[in-house]
Coordinates of C-alpha atoms and ligand atoms in Angstrom, one line a residue:
X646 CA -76.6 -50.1 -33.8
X647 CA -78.6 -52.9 -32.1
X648 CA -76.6 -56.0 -31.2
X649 CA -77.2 -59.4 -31.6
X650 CA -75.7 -61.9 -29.3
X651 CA -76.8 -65.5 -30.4
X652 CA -75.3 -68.4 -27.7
X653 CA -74.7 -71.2 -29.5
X654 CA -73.8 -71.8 -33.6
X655 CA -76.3 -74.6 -33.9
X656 CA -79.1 -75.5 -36.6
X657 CA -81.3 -72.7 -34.7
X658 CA -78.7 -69.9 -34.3
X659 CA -77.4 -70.3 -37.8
X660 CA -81.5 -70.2 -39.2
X661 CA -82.0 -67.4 -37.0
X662 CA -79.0 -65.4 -38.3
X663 CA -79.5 -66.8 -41.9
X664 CA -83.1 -65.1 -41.8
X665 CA -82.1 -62.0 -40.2
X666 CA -79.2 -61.0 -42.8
X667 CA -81.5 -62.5 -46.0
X668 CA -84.0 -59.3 -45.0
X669 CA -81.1 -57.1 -44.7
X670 CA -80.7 -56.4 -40.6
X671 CA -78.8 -53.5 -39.8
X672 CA -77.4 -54.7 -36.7
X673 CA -74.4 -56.5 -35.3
X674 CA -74.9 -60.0 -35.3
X675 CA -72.2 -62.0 -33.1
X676 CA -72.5 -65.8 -32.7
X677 CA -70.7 -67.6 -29.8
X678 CA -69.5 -71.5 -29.6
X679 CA -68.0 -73.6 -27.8
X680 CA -66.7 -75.9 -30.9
X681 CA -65.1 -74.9 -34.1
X682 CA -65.9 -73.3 -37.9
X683 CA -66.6 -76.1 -40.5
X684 CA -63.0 -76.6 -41.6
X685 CA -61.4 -76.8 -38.2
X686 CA -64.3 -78.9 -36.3
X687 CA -63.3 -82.7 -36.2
X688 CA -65.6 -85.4 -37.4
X689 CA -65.2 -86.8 -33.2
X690 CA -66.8 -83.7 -32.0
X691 CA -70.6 -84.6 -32.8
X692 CA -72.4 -82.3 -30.9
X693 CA -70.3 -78.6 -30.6
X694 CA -69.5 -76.7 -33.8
X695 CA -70.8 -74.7 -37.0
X696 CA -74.6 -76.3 -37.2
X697 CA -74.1 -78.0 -33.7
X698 CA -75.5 -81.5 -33.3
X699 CA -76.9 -81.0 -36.9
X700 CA -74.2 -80.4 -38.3
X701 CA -72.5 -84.2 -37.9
X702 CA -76.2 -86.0 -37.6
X703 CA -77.8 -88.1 -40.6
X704 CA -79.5 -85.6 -42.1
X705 CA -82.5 -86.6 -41.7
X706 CA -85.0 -83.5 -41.7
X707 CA -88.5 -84.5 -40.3
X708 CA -91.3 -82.7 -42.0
X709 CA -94.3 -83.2 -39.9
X710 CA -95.4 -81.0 -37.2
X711 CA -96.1 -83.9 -34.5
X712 CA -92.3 -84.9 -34.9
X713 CA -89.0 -83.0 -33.5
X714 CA -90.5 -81.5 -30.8
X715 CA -93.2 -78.6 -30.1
X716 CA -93.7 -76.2 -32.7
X717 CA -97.0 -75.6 -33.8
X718 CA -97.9 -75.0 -30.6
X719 CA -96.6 -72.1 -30.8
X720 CA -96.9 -70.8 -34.3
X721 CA -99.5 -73.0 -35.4
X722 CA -99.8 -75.7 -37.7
X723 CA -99.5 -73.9 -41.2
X724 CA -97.5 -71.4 -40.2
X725 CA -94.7 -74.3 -38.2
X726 CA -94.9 -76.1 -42.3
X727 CA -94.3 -72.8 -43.6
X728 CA -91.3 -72.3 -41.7
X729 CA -90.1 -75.6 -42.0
X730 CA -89.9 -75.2 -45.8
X731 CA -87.9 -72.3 -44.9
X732 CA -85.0 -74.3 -43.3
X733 CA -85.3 -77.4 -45.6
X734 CA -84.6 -74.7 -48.5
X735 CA -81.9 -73.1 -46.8
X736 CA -79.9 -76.9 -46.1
X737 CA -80.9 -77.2 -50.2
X738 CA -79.5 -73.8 -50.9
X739 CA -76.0 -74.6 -49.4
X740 CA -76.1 -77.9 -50.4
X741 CA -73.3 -78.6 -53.7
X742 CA -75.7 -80.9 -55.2
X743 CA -79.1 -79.6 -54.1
X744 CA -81.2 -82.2 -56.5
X745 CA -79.6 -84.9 -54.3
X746 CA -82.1 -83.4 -51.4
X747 CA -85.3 -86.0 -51.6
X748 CA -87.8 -86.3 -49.6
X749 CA -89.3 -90.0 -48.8
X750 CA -93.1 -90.1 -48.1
X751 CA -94.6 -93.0 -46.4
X752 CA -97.4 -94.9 -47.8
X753 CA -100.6 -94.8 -45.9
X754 CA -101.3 -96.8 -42.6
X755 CA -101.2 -100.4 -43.2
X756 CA -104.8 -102.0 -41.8
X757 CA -103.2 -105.6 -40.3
X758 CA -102.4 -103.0 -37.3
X759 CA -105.9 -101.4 -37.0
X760 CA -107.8 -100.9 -34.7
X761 CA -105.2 -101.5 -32.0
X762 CA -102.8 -99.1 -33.1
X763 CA -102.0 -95.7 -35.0
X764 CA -98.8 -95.6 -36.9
X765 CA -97.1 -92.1 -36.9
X766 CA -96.1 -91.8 -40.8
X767 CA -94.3 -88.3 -41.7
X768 CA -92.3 -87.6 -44.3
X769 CA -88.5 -86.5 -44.0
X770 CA -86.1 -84.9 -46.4
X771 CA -82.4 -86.6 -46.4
X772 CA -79.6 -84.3 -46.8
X773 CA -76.8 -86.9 -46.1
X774 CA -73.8 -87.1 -43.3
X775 CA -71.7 -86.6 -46.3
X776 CA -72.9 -83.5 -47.6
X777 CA -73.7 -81.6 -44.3
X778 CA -70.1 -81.0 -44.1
X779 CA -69.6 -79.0 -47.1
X780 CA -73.0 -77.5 -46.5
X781 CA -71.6 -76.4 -43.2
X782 CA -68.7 -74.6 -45.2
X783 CA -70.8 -73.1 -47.2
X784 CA -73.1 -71.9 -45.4
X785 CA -70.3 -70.3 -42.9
X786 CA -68.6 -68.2 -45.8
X787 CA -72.3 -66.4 -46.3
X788 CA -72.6 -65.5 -43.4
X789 CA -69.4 -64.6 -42.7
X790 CA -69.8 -62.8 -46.1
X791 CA -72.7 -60.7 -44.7
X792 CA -71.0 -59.6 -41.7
X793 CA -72.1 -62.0 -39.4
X794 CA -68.9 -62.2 -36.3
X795 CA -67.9 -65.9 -34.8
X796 CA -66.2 -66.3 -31.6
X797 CA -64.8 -70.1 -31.7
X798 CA -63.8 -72.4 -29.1
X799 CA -65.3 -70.0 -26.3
X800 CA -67.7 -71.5 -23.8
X801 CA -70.8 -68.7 -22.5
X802 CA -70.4 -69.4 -18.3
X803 CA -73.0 -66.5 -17.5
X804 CA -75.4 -64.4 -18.8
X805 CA -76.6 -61.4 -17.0
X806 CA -80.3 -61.3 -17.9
X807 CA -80.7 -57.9 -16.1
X808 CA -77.5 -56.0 -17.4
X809 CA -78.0 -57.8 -21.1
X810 CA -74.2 -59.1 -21.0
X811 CA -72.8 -62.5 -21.6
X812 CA -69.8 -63.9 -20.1
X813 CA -67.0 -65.9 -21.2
X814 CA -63.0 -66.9 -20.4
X815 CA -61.5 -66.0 -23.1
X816 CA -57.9 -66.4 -24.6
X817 CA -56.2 -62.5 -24.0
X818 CA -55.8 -60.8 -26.9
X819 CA -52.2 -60.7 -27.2
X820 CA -52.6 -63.7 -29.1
X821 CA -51.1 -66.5 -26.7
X822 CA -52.9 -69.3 -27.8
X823 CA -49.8 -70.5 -29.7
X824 CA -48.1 -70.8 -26.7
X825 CA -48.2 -74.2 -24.5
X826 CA -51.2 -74.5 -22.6
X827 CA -50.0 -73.3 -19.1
X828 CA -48.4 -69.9 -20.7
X829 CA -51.9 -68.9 -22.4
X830 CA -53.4 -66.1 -20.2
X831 CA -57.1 -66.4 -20.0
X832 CA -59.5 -62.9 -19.5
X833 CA -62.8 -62.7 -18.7
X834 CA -65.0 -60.7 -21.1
X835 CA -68.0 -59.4 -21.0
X836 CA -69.9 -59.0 -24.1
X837 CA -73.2 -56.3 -24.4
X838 CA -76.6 -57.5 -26.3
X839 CA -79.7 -55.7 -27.2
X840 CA -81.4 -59.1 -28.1
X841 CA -80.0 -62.5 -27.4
X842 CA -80.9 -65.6 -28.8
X843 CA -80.2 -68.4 -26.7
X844 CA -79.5 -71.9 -28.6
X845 CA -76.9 -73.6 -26.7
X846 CA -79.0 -77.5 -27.6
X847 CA -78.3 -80.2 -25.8
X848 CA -74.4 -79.9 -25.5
X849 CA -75.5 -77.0 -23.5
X850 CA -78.2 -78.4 -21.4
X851 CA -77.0 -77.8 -17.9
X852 CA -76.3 -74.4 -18.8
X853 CA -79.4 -74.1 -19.9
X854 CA -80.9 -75.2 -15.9
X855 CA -78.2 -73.0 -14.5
X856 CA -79.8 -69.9 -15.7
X857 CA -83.3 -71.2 -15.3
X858 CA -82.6 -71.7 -11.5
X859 CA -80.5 -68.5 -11.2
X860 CA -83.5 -66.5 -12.2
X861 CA -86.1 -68.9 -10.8
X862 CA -88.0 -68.5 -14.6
X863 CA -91.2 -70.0 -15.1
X864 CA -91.4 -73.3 -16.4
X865 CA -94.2 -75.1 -18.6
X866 CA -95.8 -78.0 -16.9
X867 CA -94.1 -81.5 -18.0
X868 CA -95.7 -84.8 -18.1
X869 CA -94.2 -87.9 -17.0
X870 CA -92.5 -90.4 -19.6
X871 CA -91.7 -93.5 -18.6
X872 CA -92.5 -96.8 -19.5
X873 CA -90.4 -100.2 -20.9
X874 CA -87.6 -101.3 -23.4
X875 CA -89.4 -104.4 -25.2
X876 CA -87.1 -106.8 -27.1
X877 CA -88.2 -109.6 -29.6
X878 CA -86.9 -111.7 -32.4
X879 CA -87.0 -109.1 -35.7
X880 CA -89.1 -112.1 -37.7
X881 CA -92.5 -111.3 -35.8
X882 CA -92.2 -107.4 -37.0
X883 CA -91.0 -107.7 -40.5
X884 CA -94.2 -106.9 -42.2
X885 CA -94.2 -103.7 -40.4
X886 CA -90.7 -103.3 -40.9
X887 CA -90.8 -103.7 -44.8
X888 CA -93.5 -100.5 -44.5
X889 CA -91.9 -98.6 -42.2
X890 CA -88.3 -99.0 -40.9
X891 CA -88.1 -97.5 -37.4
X892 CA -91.7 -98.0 -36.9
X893 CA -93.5 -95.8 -34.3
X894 CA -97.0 -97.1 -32.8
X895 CA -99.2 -94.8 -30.7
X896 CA -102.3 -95.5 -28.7
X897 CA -104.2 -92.7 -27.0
X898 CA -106.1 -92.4 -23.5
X899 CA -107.1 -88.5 -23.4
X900 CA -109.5 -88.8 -21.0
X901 CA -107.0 -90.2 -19.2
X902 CA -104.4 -87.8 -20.0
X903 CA -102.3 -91.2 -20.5
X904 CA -100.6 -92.2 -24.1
X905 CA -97.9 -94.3 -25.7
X906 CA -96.0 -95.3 -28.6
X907 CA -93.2 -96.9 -29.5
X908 CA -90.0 -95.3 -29.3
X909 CA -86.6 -95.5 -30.7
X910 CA -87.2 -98.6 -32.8
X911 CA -84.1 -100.6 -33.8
X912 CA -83.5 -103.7 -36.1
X913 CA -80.9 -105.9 -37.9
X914 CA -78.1 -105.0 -35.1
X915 CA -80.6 -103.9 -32.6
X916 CA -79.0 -104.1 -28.9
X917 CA -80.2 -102.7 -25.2
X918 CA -78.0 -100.3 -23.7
X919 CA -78.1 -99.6 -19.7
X920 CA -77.9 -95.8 -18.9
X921 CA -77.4 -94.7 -15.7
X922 CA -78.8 -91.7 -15.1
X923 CA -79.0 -89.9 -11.2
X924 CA -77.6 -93.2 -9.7
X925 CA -80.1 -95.2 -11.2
X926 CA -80.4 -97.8 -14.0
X927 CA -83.0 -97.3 -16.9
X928 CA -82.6 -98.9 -20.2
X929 CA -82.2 -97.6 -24.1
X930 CA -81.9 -99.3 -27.2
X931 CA -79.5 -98.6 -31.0
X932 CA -78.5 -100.0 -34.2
X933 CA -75.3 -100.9 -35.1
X934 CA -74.6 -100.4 -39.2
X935 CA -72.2 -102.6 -39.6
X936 CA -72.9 -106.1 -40.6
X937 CA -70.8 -107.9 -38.2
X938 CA -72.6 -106.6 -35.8
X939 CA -76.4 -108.2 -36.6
X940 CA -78.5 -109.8 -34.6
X941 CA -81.8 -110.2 -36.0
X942 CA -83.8 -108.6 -32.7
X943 CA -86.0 -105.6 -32.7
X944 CA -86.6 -103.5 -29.3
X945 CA -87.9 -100.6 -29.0
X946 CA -89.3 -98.0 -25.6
X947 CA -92.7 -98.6 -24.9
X948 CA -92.7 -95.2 -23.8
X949 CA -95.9 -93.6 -22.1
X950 CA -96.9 -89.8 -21.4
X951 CA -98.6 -89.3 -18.4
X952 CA -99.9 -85.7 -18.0
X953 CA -101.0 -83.9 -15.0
X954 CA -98.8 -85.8 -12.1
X955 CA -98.0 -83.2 -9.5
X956 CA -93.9 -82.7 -9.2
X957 CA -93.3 -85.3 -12.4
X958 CA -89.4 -85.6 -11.9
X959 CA -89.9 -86.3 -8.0
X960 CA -92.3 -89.1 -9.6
X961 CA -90.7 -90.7 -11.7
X962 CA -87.5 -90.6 -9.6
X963 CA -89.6 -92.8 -7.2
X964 CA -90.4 -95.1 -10.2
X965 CA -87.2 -95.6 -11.3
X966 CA -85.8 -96.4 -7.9
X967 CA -88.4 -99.1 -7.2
X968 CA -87.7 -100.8 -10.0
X969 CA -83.9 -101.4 -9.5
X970 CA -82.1 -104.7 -7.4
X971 CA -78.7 -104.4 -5.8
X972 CA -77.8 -101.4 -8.5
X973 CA -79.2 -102.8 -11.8
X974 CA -82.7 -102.7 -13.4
X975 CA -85.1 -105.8 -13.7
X976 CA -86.1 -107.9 -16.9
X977 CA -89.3 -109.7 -17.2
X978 CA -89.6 -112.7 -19.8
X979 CA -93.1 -114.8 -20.1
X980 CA -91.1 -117.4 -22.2
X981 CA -87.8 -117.1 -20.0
X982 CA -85.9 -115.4 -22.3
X983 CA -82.6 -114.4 -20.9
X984 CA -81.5 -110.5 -21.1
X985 CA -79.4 -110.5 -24.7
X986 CA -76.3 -109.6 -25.5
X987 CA -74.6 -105.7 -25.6
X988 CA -72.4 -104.8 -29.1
X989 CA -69.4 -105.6 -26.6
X990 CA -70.8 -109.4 -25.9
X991 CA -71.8 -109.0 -22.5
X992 CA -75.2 -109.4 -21.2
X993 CA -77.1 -106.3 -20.1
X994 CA -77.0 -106.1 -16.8
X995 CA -80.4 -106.5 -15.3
X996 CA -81.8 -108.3 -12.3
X997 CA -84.4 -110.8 -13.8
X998 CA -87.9 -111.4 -12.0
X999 CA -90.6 -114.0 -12.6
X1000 CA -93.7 -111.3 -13.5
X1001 CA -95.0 -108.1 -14.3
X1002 CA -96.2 -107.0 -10.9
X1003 CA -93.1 -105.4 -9.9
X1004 CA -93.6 -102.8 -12.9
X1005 CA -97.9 -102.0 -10.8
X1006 CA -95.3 -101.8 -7.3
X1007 CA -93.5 -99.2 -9.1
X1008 CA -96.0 -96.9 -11.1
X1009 CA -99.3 -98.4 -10.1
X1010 CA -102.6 -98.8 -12.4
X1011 CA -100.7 -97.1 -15.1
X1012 CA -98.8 -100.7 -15.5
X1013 CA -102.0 -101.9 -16.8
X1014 CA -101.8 -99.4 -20.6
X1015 CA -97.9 -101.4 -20.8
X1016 CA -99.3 -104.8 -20.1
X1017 CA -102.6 -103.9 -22.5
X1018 CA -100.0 -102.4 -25.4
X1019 CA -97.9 -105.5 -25.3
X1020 CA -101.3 -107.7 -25.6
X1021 CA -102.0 -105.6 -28.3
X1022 CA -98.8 -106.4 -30.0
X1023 CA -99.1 -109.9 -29.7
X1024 CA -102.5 -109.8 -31.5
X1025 CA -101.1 -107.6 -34.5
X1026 CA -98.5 -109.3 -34.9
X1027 CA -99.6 -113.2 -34.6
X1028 CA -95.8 -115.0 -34.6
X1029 CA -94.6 -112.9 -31.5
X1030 CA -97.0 -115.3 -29.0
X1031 CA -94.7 -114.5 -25.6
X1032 CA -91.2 -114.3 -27.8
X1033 CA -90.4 -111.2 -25.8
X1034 CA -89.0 -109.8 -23.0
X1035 CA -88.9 -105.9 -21.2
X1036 CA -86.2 -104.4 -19.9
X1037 CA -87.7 -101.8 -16.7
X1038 CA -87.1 -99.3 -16.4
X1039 CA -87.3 -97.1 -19.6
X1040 CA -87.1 -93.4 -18.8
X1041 CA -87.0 -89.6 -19.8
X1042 CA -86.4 -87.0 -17.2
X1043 CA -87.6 -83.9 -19.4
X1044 CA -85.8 -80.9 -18.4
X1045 CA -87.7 -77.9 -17.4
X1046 CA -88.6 -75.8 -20.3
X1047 CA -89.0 -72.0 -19.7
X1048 CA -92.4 -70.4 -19.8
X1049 CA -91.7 -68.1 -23.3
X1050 CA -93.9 -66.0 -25.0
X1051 CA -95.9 -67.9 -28.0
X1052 CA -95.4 -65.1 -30.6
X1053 CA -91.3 -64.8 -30.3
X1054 CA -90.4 -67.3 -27.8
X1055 CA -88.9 -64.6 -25.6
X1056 CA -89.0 -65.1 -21.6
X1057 CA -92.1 -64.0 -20.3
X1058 CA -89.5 -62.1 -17.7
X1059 CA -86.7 -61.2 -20.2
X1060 CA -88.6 -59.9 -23.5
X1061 CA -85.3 -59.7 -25.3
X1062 CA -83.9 -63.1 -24.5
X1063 CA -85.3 -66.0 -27.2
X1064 CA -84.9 -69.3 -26.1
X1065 CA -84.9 -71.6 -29.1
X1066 CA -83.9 -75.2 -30.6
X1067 CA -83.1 -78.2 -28.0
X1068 CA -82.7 -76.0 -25.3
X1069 CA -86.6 -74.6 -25.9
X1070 CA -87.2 -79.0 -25.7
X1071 CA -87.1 -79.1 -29.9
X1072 CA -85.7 -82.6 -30.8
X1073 CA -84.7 -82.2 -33.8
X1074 CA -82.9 -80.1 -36.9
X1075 CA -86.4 -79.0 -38.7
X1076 CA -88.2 -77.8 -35.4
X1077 CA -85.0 -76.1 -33.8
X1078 CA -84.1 -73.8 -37.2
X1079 CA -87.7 -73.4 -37.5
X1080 CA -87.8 -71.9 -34.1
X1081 CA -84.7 -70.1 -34.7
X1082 CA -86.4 -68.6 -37.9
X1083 CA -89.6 -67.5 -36.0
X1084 CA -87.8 -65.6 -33.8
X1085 CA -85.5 -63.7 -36.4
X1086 CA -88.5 -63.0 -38.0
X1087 CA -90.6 -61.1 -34.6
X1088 CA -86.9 -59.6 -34.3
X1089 CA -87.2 -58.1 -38.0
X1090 CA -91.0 -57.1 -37.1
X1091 CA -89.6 -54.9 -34.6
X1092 CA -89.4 -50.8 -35.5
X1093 CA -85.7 -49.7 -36.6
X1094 CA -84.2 -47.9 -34.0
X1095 CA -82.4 -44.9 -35.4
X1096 CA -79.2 -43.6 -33.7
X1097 CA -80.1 -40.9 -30.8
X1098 CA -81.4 -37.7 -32.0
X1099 CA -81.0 -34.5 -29.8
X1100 CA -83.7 -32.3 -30.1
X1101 CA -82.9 -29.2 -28.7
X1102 CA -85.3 -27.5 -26.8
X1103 CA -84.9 -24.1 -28.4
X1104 CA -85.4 -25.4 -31.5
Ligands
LIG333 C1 -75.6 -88.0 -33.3 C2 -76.8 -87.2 -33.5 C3 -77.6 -87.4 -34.7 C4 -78.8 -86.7 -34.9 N1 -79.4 -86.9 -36.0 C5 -80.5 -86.1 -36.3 C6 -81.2 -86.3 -37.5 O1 -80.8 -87.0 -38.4 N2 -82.3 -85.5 -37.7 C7 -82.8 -84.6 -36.8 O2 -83.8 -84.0 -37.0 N3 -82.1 -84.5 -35.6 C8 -81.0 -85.2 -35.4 N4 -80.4 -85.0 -34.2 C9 -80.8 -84.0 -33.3 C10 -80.5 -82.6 -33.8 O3 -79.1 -82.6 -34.2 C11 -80.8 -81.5 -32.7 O4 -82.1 -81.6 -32.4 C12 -80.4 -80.1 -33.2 O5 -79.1 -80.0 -33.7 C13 -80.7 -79.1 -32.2 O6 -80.3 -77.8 -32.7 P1 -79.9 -76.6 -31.7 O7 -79.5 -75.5 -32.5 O8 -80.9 -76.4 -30.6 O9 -78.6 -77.2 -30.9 P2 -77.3 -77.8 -31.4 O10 -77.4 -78.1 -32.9 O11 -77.0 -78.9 -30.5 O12 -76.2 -76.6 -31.2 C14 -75.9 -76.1 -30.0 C15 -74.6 -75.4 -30.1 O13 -74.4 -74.6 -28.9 C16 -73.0 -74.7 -28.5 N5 -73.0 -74.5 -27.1 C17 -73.6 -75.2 -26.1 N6 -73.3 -74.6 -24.9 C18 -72.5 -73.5 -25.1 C19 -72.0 -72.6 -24.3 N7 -72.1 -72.6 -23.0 N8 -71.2 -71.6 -24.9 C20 -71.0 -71.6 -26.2 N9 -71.6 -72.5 -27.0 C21 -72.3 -73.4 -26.5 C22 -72.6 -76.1 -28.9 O14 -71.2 -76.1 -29.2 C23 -73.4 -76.3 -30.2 O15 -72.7 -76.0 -31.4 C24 -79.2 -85.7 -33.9 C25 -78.4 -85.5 -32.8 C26 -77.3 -86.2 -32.6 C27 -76.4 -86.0 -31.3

């Protein structure tokens, strides 16, 4: 009987298995994760669990191929919409009050930010936090119903690509995990696959690079993202707002393999968050929902892809570094605007300097598309004048993505190991059970084996 191993119980493992036991697999399906079934999982644990990160997130579902993450690049545009229904009508089929699934659809691109800007209008589906819960349950019991094995609260250290086996501690079988903690006895299993589907998301990223440098796979070339965190008084967006909440503006440079947009817009109770990420200081923004907490600012990443730098990371690690002072990043104000406050009422730490120029030091002519973008906004959007101040650096180290084959997403090395979801750089709940879906569906393509027949030769 062929065996299934799928590495993590996220949005793309449980789409893949959902598929695979619709059309009637034959085959053992076992999913492994580090969290806990839908009744036991706390509401605390927001990434690990039945339906991963997806599984405590908004519920927002993205419907647009150019959001969440690649997807049609490998399938194809119709054919990535096609399996996005397929996942939006699997989070309606489980839901207890499927008519309650909508789908908002933006109104067309406004002209007062023509022909400076696009505006990247998509339309999502909201599920609800609320309901993903009892979706989770449900959808658990069918696929529990259909045969499909969990293994709970157990972490995968190693997978043996070669030997098709995955590792884990777990709890021995002479059930001791009633007893306190230092008189459980821990095994090491080994678990055989014929296919494995590999969707451990970002919870799982590291694990993810360990097997990736382990097996020196492949990787896709990645651009450089880096850019700005831009913070002004709400007021000069509204109009924009009132269209389109967490707005995202784009400009495009092909020919210079350069673009930006906006990223990660937040208003009302909109604050700056320092990360510090590799020893360095780069800068983020969120919202805060409760009322106490407003402010009345907008900020947002002025975020821009640049494609074909030799060693991007090494790059942008050089970036980053020049743009720190004595272990914080810089701010830059034209009106002398002071850095704001955090949600805990201190200000964001940042060194503040007296111009741009540090931001050309750091990443050269490429400084010029920031300065031009922010130009741009003050033309669209004629209140903001020099109301506004950057926070430098904004970054995103993207983590190497394996070089896969386009038709099942399967290693170019290991043709029975799928990489899908986050952990294949999805960013989001549509794209990653999309993927998941495409793969079960090259897996059910596949001739069904039939157990070993000996022919004997005097036959
Ligand atoms: C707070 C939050 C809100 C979000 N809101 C939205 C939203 O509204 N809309 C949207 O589209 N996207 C949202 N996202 C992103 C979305 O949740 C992810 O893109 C999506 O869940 C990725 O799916 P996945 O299956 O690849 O990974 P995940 O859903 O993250 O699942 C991975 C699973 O693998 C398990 N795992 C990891 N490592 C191991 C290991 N070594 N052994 C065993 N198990 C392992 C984890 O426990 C986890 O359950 C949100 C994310 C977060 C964190």
């Amino acid at each position: 009987m062929t065996k299934i191993v799928i590495v993590g119980a996220g949005v793309a493992g449980v789409n893949a298995a959902t598929k695979l036991v619709d059309n009637g697999f034959k085959g053992k399906i076992t999913i492994i994760d580090m969290g806990l079934d839908p009744y036991r999982r706390p509401a605390a644990d927001v990434m690990r669990g039945f339906l991963g990160a997806g599984g405590w997130s908004d519920g927002k579902l993205t419907y647009h191929t150019s959001i969440g993450g690649q997807l049609s690049k490998y399938t194809g545009d119709e054919k990535a919409m096609e399996l996005f229904d397929q996942v939006i009508d699997n989070f309606k089929r489980f839901h207890p009050n499927p008519s309650e699934v909508q789908c908002s659809n933006p109104v067309a691109e406004p002209d007062f930010i023509k022909p400076h800007f696009g505006l990247r209008l998509f339309p999502v589906w909201h599920v609800g936090t609320d309901y993903l819960h009892e979706i989770g349950k449900n959808w658990h019991d069918y696929l529990v119903s259909k045969g499909v094995e969990f293994l709970w609260e157990t972490k995968v250290t190693d997978i043996d690509f070669k030997n098709q086996t995955v590792h884990y501690p777990a709890v021995a079988e002479m059930d001791s995990r009633d007893l306190p903690g230092d008189l459980q006895w821990i095994s090491n299993t080994t678990l055989k696959y014929d296919t494995l589907i590999f969707g451990v998301g970002k919870s799982g990223i590291d694990f993810g690079k360990q097997l990736a440098e382990k097996y020196e796979l492949p990787t896709e070339p990645k651009s450089v993202q880096i850019g700005v965190r831009f913070e002004a008084p709400q007021e000069h967006f509204q109009k924009l707002i009132d269209i389109s909440y967490d707005f995202k503006l784009y400009q495009k440079f092909e020919e210079k393999g350069v673009s930006l947009r906006s990223f990660c817009t937040n208003n009302n109770a909109a604050y700056v968050a320092a990360e510090h990420t590799y020893g360095d200081v780069s800068y983020n923004g969120h919202a805060k929902k409760d009322e106490a907490y407003r402010n009345d600012m907008t900020n947002f990443g002025i975020l821009m892809e640049i494609r074909n730098i030799d060693k991007p990371f090494d790059w942008s690690r050089k970036a980053v570094e020049k743009l720190q002072h004595e272990g914080v990043g810089l701010f830059y104000s034209p009106s002398h605007r002071v850095p704001s406050k955090t949600s805990e009422g201190n200000y964001v730490e940042a060194h503040v300097v007296d111009s741009i120029d540090v931001l050309y030091d750091a990443i050269g002519e490429y400084a010029l598309h920031i300065e031009d973008f922010i130009m741009d906004l003050e033309k669209v959007f004629p209140t903001l004048g020099k109301d506004w101040g950057i926070y430098m650096p904004e970054v995103k180290y993207l983590s190497p993505e394996p070089l896969v084959n386009y038709d099942d997403l399967s290693l170019t090395r290991f043709p029975n190991v799928h990489f899908v979801g986050d952990a294949l750089s999805a960013r989001g709940i549509t794209v990653s059970g999309a993927q998941g879906t495409y793969v079960a569906e090259s897996i059910l393509k596949k001739p069904v084996e039939f157990p070993d027949f000996h022919i004997h030769e005097n036959f």
